[in-house]
Short mmCIF file of C-alpha atoms in Angstrom, two decimals:
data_model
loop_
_atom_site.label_atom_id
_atom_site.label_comp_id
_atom_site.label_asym_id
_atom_site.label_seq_id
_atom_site.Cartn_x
_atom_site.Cartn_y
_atom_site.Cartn_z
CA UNK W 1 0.00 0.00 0.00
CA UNK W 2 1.23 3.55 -0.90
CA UNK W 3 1.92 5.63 2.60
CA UNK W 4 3.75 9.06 3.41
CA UNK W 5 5.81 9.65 5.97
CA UNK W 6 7.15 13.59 7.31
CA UNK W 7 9.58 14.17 9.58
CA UNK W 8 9.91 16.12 12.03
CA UNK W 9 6.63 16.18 13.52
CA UNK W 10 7.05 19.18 15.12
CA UNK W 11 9.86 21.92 14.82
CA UNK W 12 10.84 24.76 17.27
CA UNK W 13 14.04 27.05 15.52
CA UNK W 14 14.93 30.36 15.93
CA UNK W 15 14.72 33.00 13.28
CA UNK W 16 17.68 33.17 11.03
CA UNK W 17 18.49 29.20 11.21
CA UNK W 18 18.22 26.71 8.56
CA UNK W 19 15.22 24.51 8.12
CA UNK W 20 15.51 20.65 6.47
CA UNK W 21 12.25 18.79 6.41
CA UNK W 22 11.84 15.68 4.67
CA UNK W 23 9.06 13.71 3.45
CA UNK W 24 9.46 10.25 1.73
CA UNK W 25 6.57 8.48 -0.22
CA UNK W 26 6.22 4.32 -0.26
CA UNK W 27 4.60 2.22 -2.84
CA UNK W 28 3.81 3.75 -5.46
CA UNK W 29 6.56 5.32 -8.37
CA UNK W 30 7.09 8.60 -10.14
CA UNK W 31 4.85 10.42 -8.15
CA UNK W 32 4.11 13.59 -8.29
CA UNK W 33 5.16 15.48 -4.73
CA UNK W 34 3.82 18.84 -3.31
CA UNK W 35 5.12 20.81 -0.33
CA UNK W 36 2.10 22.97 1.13
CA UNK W 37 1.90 25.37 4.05
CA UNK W 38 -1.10 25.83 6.41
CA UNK W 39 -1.65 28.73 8.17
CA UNK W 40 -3.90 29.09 11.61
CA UNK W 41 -4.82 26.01 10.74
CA UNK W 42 -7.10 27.28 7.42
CA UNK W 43 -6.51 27.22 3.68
CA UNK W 44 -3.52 25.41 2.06
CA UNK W 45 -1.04 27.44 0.37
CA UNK W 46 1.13 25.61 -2.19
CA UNK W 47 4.91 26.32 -2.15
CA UNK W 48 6.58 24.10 -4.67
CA UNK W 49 5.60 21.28 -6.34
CA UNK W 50 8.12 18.70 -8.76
CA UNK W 51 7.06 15.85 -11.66
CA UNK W 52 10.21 13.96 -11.51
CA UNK W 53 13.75 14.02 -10.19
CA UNK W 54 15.45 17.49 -9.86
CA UNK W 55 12.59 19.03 -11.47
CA UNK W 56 11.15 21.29 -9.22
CA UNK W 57 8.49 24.35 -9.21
CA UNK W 58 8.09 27.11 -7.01
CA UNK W 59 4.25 28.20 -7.14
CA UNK W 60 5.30 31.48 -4.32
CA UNK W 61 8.54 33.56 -4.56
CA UNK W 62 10.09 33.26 -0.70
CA UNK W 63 13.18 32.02 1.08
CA UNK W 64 12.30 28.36 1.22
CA UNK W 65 13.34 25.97 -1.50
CA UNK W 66 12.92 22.58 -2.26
CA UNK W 67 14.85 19.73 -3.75
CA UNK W 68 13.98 16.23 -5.43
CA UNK W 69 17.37 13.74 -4.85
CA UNK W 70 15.29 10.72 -5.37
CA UNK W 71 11.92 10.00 -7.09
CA UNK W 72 9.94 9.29 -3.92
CA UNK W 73 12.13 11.78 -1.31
CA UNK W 74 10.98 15.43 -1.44
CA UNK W 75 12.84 17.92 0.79
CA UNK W 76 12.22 21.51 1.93
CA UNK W 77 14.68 23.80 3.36
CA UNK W 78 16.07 26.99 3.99
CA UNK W 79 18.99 28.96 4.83
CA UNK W 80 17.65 31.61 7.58
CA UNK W 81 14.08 30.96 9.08
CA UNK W 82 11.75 34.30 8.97
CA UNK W 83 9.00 34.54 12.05
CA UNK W 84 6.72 34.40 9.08
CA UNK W 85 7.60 30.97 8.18
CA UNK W 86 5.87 29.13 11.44
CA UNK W 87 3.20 26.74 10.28
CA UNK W 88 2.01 23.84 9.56
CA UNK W 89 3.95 22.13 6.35
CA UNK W 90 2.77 19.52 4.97
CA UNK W 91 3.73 16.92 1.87
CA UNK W 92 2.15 14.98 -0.37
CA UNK W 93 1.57 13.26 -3.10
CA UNK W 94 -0.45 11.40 -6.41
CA UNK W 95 -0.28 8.60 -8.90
CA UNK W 96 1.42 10.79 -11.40
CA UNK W 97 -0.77 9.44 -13.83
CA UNK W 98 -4.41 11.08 -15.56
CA UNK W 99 -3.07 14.45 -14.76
CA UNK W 100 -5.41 16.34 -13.08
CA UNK W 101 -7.94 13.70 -11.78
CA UNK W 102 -5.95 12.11 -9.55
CA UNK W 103 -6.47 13.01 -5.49
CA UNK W 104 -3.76 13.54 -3.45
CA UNK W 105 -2.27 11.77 -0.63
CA UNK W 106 -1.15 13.76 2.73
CA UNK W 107 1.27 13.37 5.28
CA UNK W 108 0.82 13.69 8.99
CA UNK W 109 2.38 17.08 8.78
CA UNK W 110 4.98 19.32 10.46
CA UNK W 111 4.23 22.29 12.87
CA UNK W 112 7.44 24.39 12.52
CA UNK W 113 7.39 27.41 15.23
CA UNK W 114 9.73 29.74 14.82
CA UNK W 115 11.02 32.53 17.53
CA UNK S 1 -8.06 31.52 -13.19
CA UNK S 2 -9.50 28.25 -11.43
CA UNK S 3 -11.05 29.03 -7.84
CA UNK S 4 -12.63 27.75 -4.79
CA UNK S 5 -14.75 29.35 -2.71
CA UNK S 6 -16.41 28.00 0.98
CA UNK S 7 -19.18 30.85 2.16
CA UNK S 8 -19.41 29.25 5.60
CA UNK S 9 -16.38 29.58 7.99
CA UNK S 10 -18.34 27.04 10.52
CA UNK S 11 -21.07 24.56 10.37
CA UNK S 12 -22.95 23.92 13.21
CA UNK S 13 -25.76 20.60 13.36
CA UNK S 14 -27.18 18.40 15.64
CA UNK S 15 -26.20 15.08 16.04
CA UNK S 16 -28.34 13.07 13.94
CA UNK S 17 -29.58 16.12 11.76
CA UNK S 18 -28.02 16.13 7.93
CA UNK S 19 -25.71 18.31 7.28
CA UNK S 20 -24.57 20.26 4.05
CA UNK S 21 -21.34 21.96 3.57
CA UNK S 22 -21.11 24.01 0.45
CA UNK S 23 -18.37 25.06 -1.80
CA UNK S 24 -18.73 26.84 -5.07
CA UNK S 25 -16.06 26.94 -7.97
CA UNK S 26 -14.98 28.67 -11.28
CA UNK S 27 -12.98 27.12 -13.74
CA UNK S 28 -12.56 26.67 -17.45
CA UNK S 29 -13.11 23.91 -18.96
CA UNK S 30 -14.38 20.49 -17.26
CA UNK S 31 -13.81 20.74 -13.30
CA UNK S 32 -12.46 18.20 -11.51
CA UNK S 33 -13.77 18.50 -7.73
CA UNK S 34 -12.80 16.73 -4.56
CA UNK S 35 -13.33 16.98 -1.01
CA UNK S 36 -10.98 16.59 1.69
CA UNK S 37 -11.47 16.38 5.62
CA UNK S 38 -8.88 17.31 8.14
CA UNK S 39 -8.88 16.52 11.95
CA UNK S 40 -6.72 18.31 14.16
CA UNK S 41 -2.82 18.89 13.94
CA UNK S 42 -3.26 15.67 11.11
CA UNK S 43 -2.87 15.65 7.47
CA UNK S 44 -5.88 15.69 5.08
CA UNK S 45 -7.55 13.09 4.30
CA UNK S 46 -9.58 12.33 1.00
CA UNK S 47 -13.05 11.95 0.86
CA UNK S 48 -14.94 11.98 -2.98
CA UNK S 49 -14.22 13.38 -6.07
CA UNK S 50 -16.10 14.20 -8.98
CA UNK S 51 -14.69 13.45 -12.54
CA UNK S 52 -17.53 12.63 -14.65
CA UNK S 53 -20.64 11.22 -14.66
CA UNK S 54 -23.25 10.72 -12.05
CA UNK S 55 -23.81 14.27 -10.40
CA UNK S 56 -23.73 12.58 -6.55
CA UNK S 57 -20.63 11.07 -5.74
CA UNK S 58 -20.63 9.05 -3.09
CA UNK S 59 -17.35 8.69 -0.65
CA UNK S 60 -15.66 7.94 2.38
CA UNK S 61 -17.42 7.71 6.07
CA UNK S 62 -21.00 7.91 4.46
CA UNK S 63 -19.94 11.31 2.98
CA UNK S 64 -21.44 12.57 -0.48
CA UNK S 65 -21.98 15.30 -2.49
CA UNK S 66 -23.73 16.51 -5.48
CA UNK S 67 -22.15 18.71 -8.59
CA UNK S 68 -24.04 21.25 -9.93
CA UNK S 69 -23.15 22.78 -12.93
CA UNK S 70 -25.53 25.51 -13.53
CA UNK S 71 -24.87 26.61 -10.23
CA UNK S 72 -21.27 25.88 -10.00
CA UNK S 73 -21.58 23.84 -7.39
CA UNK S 74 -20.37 21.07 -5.50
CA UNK S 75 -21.76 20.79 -1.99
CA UNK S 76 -20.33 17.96 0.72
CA UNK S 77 -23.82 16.26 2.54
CA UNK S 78 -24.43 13.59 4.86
CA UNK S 79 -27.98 12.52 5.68
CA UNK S 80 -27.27 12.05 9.82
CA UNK S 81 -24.16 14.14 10.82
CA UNK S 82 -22.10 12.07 13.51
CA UNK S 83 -20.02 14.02 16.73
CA UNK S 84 -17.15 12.35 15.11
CA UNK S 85 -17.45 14.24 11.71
CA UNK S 86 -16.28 17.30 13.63
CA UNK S 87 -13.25 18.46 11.78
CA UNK S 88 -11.43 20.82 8.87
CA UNK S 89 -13.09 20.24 5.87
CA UNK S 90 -11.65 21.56 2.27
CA UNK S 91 -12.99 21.60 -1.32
CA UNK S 92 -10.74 21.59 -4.16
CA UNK S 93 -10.15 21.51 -8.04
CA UNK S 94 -8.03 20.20 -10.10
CA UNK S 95 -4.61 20.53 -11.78
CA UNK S 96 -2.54 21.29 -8.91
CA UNK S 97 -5.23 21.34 -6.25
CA UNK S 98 -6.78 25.05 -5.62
CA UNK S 99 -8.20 24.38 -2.05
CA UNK S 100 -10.96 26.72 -0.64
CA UNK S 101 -10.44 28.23 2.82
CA UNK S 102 -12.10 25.40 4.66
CA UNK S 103 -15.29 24.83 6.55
CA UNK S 104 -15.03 23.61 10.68
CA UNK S 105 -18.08 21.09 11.04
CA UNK S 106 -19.01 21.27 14.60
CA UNK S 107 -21.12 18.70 15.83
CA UNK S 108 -23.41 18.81 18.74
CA UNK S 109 -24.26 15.33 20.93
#
């Protein structure tokens, strides 16, 4: 069966550190992966999403990035954490196949706080 | 542009009592329309989708919901709401999901 899995689960850094969070996706191949960000706990905002290896888009101009090593690993980061980066990030991911049709799959989610 | 709009921040319903949570959209072209539920500090979780066809889809934990395309619509109902349906609850459409704002269910025993 195809899961998700995010890690950490929850994050407390202080502003101007780097950020790494990693989500990795099981059973299932050549998916595609999003990175979202939830804010006081409402709407989804989505911050980069990739089709493949390396191939990444960036759907909001900001300091985060995001990287694709391997086709089911899908890492965010950043060089110096803003207070306005706190929330709740989460991955996830479809089939890849049918373009738009397909629903996605969620992780559990990381609540990053940053002071 | 494709969008989502949720009119209702919060639902309120008896336990028991049906419930309807609506969501409206624009798009061009055919829309493809899902619903997801979230409960707290969790991921979301998928419930139904429309594609094609039949205008009530039927999903998840006795969860369905009827497009409307004259009325843009694609409203999530369930005939006897349930305290645990309390939760986050987000429509959607399609390519890279637009998600509306959300819609808190709150169910009273």
């Amino acid at each position: 069966s195809q899961t998700i899995h995010q890690w950490p689960a929850t994050l407390v850094q202080p502003v101007g550190s780097p950020l790494s969070l990693e989500c990795t996706v099981e059973g299932t191949s050549n998916p595609n992966l999003y990175w979202y960000r939830q804010a006081a706990g409402r709407g989804l905002q989505l911050l980069f999403y990739s089709v493949g290896i390396g191939q990444i888009s960036s759907e909001v101009p900001q300091n985060l990035s995001a990287s694709r090593p391997q086709d089911r690993q899908f890492i965010l980061s950043s060089k110096k954490l803003l207070l306005s980066d706190s929330g709740f990030y989460l991955c996830a991911f479809d089939r890849g196949t049918s373009g738009v049709s397909n629903e996605q799959f969620f992780g559990p989610g990381t609540r990053l706080t940053v002071l | 542009a494709q969008s989502v709009a949720q009119p209702e921040d919060q639902v309120n319903v008896a336990e028991g009592n049906p419930l309807t949570v609506k969501c409206t959209y624009s798009v061009s072209g055919n829309p493809y329309l899902f619903w997801y539920v979230q409960y707290p500090n969790r991921g979301l979780q998928f419930l139904l989708k429309y594609i094609t066809g039949d205008n009530l889809v039927k999903g998840s934990y006795g969860f369905e919901a009827e497009f409307n395309k004259s009325q843009t619509s694609f409203h999530l109902k369930k005939p006897s709401a349930l305290v645990s349906d309390s939760a986050l609850y987000f429509c959607a459409v399609s390519g890279k999901l637009i998600f509306g704002q959300g819609t808190t269910l709150q169910v009273k025993p």
